[in-house]
Structures are given as C-alpha cells and as structure tokens.
PDB file of C-alpha atoms in Angstrom:
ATOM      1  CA  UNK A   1       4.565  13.421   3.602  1.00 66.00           C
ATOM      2  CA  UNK A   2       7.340  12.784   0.499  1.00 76.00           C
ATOM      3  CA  UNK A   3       7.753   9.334   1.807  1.00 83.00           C
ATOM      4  CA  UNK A   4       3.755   8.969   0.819  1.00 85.00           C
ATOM      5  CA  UNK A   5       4.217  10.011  -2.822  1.00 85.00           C
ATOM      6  CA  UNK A   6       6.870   6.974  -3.504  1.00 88.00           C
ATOM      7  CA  UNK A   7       5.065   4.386  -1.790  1.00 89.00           C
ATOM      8  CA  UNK A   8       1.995   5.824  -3.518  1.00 90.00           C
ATOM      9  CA  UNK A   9       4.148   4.717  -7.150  1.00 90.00           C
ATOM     10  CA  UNK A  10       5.602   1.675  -5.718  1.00 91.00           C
ATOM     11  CA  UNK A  11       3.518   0.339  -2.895  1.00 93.00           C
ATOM     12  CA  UNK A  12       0.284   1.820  -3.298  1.00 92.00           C
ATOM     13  CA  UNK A  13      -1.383  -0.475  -0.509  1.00 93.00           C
ATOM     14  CA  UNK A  14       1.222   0.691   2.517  1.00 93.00           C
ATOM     15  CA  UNK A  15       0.209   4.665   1.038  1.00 93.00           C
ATOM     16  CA  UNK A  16      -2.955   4.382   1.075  1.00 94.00           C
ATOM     17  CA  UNK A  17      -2.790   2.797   4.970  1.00 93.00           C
ATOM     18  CA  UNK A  18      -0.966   5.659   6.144  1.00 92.00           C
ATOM     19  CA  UNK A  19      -3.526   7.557   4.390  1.00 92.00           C
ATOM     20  CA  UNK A  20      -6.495   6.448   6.434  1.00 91.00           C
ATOM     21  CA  UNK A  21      -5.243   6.488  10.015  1.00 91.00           C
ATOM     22  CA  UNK A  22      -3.525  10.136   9.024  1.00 90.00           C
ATOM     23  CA  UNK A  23      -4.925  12.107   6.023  1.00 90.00           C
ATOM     24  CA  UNK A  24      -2.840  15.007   4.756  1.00 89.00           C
ATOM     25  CA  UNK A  25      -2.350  16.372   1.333  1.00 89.00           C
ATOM     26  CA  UNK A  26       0.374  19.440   1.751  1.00 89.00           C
ATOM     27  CA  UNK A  27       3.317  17.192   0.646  1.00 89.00           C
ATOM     28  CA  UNK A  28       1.428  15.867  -2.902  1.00 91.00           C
ATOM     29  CA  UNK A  29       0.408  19.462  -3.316  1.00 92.00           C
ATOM     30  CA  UNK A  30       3.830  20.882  -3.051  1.00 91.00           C
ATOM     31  CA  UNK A  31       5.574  18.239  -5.111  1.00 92.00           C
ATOM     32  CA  UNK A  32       2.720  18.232  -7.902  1.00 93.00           C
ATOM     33  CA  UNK A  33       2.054  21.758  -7.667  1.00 91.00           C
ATOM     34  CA  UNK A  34       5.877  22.708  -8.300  1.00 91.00           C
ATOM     35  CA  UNK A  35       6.089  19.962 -10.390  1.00 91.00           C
ATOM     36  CA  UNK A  36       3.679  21.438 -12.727  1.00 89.00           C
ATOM     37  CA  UNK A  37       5.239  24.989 -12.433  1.00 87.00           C
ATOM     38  CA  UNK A  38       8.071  23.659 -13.653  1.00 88.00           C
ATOM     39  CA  UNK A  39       6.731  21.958 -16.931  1.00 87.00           C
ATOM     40  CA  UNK A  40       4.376  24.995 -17.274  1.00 82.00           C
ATOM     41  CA  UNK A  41       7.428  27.147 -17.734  1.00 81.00           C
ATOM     42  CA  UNK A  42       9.418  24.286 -19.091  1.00 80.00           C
ATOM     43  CA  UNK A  43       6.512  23.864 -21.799  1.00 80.00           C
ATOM     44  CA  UNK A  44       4.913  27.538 -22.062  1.00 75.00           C
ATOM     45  CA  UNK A  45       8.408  29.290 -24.035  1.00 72.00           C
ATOM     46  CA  UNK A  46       8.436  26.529 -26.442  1.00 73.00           C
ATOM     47  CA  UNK A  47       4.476  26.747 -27.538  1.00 70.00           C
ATOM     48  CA  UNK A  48       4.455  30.819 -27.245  1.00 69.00           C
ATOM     49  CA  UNK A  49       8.184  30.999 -29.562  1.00 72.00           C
ATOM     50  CA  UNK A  50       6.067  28.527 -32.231  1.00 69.00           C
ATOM     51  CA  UNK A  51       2.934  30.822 -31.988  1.00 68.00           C
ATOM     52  CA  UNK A  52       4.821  33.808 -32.229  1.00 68.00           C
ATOM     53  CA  UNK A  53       6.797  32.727 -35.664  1.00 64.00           C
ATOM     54  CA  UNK A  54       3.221  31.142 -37.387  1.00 64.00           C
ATOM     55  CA  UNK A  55       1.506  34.609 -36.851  1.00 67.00           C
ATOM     56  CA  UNK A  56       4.033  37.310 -37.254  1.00 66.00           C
ATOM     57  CA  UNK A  57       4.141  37.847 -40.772  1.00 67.00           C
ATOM     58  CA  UNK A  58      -0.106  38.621 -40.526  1.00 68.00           C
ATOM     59  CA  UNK A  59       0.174  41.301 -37.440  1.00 68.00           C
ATOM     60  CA  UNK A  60       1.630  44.571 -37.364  1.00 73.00           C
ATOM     61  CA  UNK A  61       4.614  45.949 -35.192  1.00 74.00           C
ATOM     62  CA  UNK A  62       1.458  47.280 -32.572  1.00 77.00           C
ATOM     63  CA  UNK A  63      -0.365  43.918 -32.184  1.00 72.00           C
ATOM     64  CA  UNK A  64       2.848  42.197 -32.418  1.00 69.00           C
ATOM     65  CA  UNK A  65       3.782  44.356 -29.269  1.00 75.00           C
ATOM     66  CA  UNK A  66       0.811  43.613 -27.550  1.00 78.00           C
ATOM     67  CA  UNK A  67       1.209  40.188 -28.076  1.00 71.00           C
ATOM     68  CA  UNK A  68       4.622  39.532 -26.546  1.00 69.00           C
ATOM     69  CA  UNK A  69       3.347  41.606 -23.764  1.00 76.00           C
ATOM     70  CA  UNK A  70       0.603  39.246 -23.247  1.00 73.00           C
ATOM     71  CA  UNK A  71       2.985  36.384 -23.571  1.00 69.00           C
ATOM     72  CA  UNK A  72       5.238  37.708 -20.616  1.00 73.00           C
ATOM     73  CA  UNK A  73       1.976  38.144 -18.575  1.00 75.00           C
ATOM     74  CA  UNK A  74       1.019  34.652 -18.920  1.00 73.00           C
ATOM     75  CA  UNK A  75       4.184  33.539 -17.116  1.00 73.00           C
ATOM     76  CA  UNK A  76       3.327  34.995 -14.279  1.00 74.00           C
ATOM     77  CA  UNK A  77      -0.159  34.206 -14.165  1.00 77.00           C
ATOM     78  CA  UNK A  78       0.092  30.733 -15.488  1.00 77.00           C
ATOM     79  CA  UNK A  79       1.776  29.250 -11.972  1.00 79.00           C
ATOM     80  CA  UNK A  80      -0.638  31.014 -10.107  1.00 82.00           C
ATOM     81  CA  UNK A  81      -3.710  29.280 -11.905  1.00 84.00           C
ATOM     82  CA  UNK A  82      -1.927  25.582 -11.880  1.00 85.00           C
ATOM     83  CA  UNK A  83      -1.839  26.336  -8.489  1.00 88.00           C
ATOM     84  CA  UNK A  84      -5.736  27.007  -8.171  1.00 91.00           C
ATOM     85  CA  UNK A  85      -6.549  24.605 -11.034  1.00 91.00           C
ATOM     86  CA  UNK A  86      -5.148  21.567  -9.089  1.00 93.00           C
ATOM     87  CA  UNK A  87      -6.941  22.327  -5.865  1.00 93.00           C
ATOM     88  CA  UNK A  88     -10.307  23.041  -7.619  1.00 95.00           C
ATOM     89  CA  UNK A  89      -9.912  19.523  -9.358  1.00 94.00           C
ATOM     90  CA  UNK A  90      -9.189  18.202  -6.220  1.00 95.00           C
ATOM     91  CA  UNK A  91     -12.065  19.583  -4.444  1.00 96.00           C
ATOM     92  CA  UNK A  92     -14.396  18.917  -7.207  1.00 96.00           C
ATOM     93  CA  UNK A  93     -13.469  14.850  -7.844  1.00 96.00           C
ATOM     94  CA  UNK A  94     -13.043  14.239  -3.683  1.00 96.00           C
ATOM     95  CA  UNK A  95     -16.584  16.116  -3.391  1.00 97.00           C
ATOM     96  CA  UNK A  96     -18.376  13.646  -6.763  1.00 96.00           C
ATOM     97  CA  UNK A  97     -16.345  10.663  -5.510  1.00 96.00           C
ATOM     98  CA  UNK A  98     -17.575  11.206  -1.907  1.00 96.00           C
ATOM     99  CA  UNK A  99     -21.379  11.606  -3.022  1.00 95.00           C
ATOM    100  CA  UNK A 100     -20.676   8.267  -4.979  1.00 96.00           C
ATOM    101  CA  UNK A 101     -19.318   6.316  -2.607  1.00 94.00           C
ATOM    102  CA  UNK A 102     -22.498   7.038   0.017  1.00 92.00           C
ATOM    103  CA  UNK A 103     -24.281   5.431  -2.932  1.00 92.00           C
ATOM    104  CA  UNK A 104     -22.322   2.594  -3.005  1.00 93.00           C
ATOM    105  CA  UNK A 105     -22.739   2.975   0.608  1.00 89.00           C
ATOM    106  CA  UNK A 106     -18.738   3.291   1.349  1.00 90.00           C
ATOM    107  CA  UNK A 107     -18.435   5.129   4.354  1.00 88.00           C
ATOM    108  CA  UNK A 108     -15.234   7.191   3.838  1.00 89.00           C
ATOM    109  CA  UNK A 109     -14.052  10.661   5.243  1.00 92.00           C
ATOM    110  CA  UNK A 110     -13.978  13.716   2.624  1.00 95.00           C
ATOM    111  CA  UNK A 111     -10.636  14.543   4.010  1.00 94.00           C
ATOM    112  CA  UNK A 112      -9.112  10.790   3.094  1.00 95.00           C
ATOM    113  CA  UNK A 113     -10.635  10.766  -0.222  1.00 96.00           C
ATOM    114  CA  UNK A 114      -9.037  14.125  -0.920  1.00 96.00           C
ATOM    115  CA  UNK A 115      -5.756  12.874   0.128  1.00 95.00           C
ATOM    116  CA  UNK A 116      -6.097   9.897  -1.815  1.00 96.00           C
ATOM    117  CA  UNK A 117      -6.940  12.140  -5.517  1.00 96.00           C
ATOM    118  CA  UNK A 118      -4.066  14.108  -3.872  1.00 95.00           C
ATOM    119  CA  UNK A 119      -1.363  11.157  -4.295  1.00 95.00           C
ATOM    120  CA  UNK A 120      -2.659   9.362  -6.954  1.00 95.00           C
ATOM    121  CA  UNK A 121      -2.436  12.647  -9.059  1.00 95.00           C
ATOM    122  CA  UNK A 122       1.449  11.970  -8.954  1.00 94.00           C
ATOM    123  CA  UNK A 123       0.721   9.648 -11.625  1.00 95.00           C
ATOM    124  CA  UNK A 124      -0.583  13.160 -13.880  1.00 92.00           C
ATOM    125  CA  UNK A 125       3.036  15.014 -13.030  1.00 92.00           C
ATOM    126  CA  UNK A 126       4.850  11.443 -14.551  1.00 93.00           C
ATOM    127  CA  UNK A 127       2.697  11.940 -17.867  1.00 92.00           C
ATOM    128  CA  UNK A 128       3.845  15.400 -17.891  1.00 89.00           C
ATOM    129  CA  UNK A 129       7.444  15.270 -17.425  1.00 90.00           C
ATOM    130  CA  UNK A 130       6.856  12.226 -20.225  1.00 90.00           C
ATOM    131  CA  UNK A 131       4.921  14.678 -22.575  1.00 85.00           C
ATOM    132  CA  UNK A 132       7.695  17.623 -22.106  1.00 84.00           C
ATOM    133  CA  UNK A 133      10.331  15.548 -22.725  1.00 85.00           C
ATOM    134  CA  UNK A 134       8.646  13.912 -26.407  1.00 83.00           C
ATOM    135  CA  UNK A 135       8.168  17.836 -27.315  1.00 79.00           C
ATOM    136  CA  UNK A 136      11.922  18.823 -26.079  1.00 78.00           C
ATOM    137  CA  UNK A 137      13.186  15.546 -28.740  1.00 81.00           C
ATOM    138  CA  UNK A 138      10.518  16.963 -31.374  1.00 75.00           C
ATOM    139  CA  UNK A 139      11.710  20.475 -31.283  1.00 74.00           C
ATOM    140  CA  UNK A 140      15.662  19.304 -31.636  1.00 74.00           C
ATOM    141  CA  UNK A 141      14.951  17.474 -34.703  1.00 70.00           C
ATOM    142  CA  UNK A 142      13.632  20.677 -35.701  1.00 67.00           C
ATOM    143  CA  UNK A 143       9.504  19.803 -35.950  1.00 60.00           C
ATOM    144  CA  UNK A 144       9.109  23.782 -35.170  1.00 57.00           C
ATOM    145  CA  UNK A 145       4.718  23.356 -35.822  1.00 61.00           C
ATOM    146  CA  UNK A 146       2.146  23.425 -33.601  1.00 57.00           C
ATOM    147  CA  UNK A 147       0.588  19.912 -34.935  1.00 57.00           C
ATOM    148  CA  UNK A 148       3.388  18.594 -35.092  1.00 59.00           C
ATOM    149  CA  UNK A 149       3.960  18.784 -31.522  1.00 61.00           C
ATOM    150  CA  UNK A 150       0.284  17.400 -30.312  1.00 69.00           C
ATOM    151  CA  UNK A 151       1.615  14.486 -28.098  1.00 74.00           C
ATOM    152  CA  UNK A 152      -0.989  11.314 -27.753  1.00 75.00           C
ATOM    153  CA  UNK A 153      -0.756   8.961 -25.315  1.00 81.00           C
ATOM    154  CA  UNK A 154      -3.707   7.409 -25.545  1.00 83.00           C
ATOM    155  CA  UNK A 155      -5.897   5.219 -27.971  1.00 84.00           C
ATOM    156  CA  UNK A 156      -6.283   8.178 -30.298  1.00 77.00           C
ATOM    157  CA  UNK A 157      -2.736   7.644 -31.440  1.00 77.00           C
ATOM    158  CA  UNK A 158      -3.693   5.070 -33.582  1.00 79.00           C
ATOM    159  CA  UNK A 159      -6.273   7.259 -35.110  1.00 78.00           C
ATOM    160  CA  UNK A 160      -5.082   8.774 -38.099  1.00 72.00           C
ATOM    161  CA  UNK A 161      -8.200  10.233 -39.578  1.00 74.00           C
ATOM    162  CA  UNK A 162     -10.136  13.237 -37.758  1.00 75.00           C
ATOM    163  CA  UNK A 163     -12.587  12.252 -35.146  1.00 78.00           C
ATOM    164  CA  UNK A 164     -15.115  14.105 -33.360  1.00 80.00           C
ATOM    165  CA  UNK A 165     -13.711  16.507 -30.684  1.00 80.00           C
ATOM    166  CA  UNK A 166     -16.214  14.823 -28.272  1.00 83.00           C
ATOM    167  CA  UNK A 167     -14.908  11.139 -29.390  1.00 84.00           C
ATOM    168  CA  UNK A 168     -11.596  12.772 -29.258  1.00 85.00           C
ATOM    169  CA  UNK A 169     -11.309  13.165 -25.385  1.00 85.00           C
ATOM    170  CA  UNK A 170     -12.746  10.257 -25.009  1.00 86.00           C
ATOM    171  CA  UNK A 171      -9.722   8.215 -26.808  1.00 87.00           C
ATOM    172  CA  UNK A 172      -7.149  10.649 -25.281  1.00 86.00           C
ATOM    173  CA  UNK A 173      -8.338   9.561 -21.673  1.00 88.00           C
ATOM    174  CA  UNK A 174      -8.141   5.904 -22.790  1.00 89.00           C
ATOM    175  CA  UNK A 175      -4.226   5.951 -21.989  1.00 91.00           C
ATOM    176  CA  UNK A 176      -1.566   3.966 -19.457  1.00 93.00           C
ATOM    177  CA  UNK A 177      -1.310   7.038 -17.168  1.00 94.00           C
ATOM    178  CA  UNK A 178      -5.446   7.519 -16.996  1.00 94.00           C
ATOM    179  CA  UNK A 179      -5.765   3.756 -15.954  1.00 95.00           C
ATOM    180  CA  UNK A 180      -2.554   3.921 -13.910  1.00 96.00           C
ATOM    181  CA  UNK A 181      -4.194   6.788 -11.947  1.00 96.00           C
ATOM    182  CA  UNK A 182      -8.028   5.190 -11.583  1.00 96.00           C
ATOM    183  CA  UNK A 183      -6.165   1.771 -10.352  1.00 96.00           C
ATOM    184  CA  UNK A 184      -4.521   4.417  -7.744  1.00 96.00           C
ATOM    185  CA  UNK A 185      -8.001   5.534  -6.932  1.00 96.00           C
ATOM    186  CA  UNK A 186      -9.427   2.435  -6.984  1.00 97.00           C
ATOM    187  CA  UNK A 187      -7.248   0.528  -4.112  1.00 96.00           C
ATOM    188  CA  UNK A 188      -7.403   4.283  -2.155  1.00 96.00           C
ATOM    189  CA  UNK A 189     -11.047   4.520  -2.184  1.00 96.00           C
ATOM    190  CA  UNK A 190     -11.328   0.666  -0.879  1.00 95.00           C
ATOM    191  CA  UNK A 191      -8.666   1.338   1.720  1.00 95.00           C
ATOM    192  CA  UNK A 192      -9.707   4.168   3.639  1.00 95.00           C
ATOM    193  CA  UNK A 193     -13.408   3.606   3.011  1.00 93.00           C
ATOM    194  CA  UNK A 194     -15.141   1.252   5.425  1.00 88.00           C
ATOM    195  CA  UNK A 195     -16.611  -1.110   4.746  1.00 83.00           C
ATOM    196  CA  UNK A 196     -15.811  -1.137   0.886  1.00 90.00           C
ATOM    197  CA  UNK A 197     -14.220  -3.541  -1.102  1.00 92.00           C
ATOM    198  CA  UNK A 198     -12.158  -3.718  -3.852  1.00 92.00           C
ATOM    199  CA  UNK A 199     -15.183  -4.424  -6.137  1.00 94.00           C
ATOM    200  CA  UNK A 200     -17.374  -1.505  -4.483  1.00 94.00           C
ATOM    201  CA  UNK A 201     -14.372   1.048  -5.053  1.00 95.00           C
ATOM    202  CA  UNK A 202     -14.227  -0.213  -8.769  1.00 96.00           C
ATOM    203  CA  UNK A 203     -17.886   1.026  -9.012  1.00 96.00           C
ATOM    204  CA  UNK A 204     -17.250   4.339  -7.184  1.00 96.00           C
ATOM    205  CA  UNK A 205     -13.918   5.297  -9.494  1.00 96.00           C
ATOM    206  CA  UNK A 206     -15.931   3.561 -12.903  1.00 96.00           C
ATOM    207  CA  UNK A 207     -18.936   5.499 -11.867  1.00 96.00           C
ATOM    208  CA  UNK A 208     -16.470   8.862 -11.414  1.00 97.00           C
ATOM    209  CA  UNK A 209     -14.608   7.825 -14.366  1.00 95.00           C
ATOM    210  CA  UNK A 210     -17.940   7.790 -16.557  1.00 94.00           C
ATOM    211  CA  UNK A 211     -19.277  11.071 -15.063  1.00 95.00           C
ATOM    212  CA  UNK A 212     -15.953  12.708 -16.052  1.00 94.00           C
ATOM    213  CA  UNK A 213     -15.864  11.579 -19.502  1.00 92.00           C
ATOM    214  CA  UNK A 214     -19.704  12.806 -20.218  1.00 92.00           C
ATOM    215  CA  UNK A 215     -18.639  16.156 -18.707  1.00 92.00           C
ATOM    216  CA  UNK A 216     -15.649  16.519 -20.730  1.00 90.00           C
ATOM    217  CA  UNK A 217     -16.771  15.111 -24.113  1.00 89.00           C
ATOM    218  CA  UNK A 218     -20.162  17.171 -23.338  1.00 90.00           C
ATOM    219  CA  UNK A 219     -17.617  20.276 -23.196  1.00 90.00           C
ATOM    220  CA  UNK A 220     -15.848  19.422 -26.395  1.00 86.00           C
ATOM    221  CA  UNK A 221     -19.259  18.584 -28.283  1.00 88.00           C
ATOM    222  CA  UNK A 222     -20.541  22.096 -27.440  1.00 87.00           C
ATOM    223  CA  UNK A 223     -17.319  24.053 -28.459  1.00 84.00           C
ATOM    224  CA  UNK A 224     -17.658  21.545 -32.245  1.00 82.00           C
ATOM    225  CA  UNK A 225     -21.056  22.768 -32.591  1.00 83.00           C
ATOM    226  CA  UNK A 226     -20.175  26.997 -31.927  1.00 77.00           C
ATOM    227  CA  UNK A 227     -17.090  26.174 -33.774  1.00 75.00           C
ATOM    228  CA  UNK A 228     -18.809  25.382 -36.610  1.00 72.00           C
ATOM    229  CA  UNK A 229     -21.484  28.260 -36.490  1.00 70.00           C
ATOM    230  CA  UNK A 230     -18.297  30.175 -36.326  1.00 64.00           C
ATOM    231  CA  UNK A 231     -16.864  28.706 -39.092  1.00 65.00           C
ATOM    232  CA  UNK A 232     -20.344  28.932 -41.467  1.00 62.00           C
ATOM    233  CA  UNK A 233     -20.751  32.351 -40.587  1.00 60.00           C
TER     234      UNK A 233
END
C-alpha cells in the first residue's frame, strides 16, 4: 500500500496499474492523514502564539482565559476534522469525477477513482510540509505577523496589489503542486478507466478542475460581498 504512494511520485503509470486491477486507499489515507496531523500541530502553535500576542493588549484577563481555552480545544479537535475533511473531499471529487467521466463516457469503477484522488493527494501533503517549512524560516528571522506569514505558491505571488477574493483563489490554485496533482489525476483517470484515453481523462480532470474553481471562487465572492455589508454597517 506504501509502495503505491512512491511510485505514485516517481512512476505514476506502474501506480496507477496496480491501482486498477486492486483498488485500495487505507495506505494514502494513513500516510496523508498523519501527515497532515502532523503539520496541523506542527503549524496550529505557531498561528495561535501570533494571534494570541496581536489581540492581547484589547481583551481582558476573562476573554483572554477563554481564549487560550479555546486554543487548547482546537488541538484536539483539529486532527479529528483533517481526518473527516480529507475523506469528505475524497468522497465528494471521486463522486463529481465519476459523474464526469460517464459523460465523457469513461467507464471507470467509483472505488478506482477514489483510490486514484487518494494517491495523487500525496502531492497536497508535499505542498504542506513545503509551506510549514517557509513559515518555520519566516518565524526564525523573526517575521512574528500574521501577513507576513501568508505563503503563495501560486500565480498570485506575483500579484502585489489586492485582488478580488474570488480572483484570489483562482491565482492561488494556479500553482506547481495544483498542476502536479491534476497531471496525477489525469494519467489515473485514463488508466483505470476503460476505454478512456489520455485526451478523454484531460477533459474529465479540466472539466473537475473548472467545476472546482467556480465552487470555490463562488464561495469567496459571497463571503467579499457579506464582508463588505459587514464592513458598511
């Protein structure tokens, strides 16, 4: 099951065979699962010790209590919701990708294409590990402020002036590890689909892709518009 998860980085092709004649997901889930854990709580002290110092001068001894109780709640709760949060992704993109790829009229097993999300996710625990060790470097030169530890990968790093939130996920998405991961998807879905090529999966994972990024930037335009009723109230 680990062997899957390096050929999935190295040999994507000889994964993604094993992967159709026998589907399983329980390694990838441990080794992204814990893997996420472990930058959640490698991550969560760092941003909750900034918060703490930015807000402590405007809250009283009470709230300030109730805060750092809240703060040690979170690190129980937040492993348990990675947890859930990775499955439900899962679930959700093997379930849209499956309905796709009848379109496309790729004949593919749910279970497969959930083991192939499954593996190519390693390529989201990589970004990760990448991202917590840029904020690690930024915190020991001493860059102890929120925005100063936003990490961009993607094409909105070489936007300096604000952008739409909406136009904002779109250019974070539009980054090495996103591509790296759709690629993943891309030679999965045309492997263990039958009857689909390479070109057919491109239009499955481009059509997924495309429903993803409306969702998301659909998200972030709704929270800009109650953010600013908030803000004009």
């Amino acid at each position: 099951m680990f062997k899957r998860l390096a050929l999935t980085i190295w040999t994507p092709n000889r994964a993604f065979e094993d992967i159709r004649e026998n589907p399983t997901y329980l390694g990838a889930f441990l080794v992204i699962g814990l893997g996420s854990i472990v930058v959640a709580y490698a991550t969560l002290p760092v941003f909750q010790k900034i918060y703490l110092l930015s807000v402590t001068e405007s809250l009283n001894p009470s709230q300030l209590e109730r805060l750092h109780r809240y703060q040690k709640t979170m690190r129980y709760v937040y492993p348990v919701g990675t947890l859930i949060g990775i499955l439900f992704f899962w679930f959700i993109s093997a379930f849209l990708i499956w309905l796709i790829a009848q379109v496309f009229e790729c004949r593919g097993r749910f279970k497969s294409i959930f083991s192939v999300i499954s593996h190519a996710s390693i390529t989201s625990l990589i970004s990760s590990i990448l991202v917590v060790a840029i904020i690690y470097f930024k915190v020991n030169k001493g860059l102890m402020d929120l925005s100063n530890l936003e990490i961009k990968l993607g094409a909105d790093l070489f936007i300096s002036s604000p952008v739409h939130p909406a136009l904002q996920v779109v250019l974070a998405n539009l980054n090495p590890f996103t591509f790296w991961y759709y690629a993943l998807l891309t030679i999965g879905i045309a492997t263990v689909c039958e009857e689909c090529s390479r070109v057919r999966a491109a239009g499955v994972v481009g059509t997924f892709w495309a429903i993803s990024m409306a969702f998301s930037a659909g998200i972030a335009w709704v929270f800009s518009i109650f953010q600013a009723l908030d803000t004009a109230s």
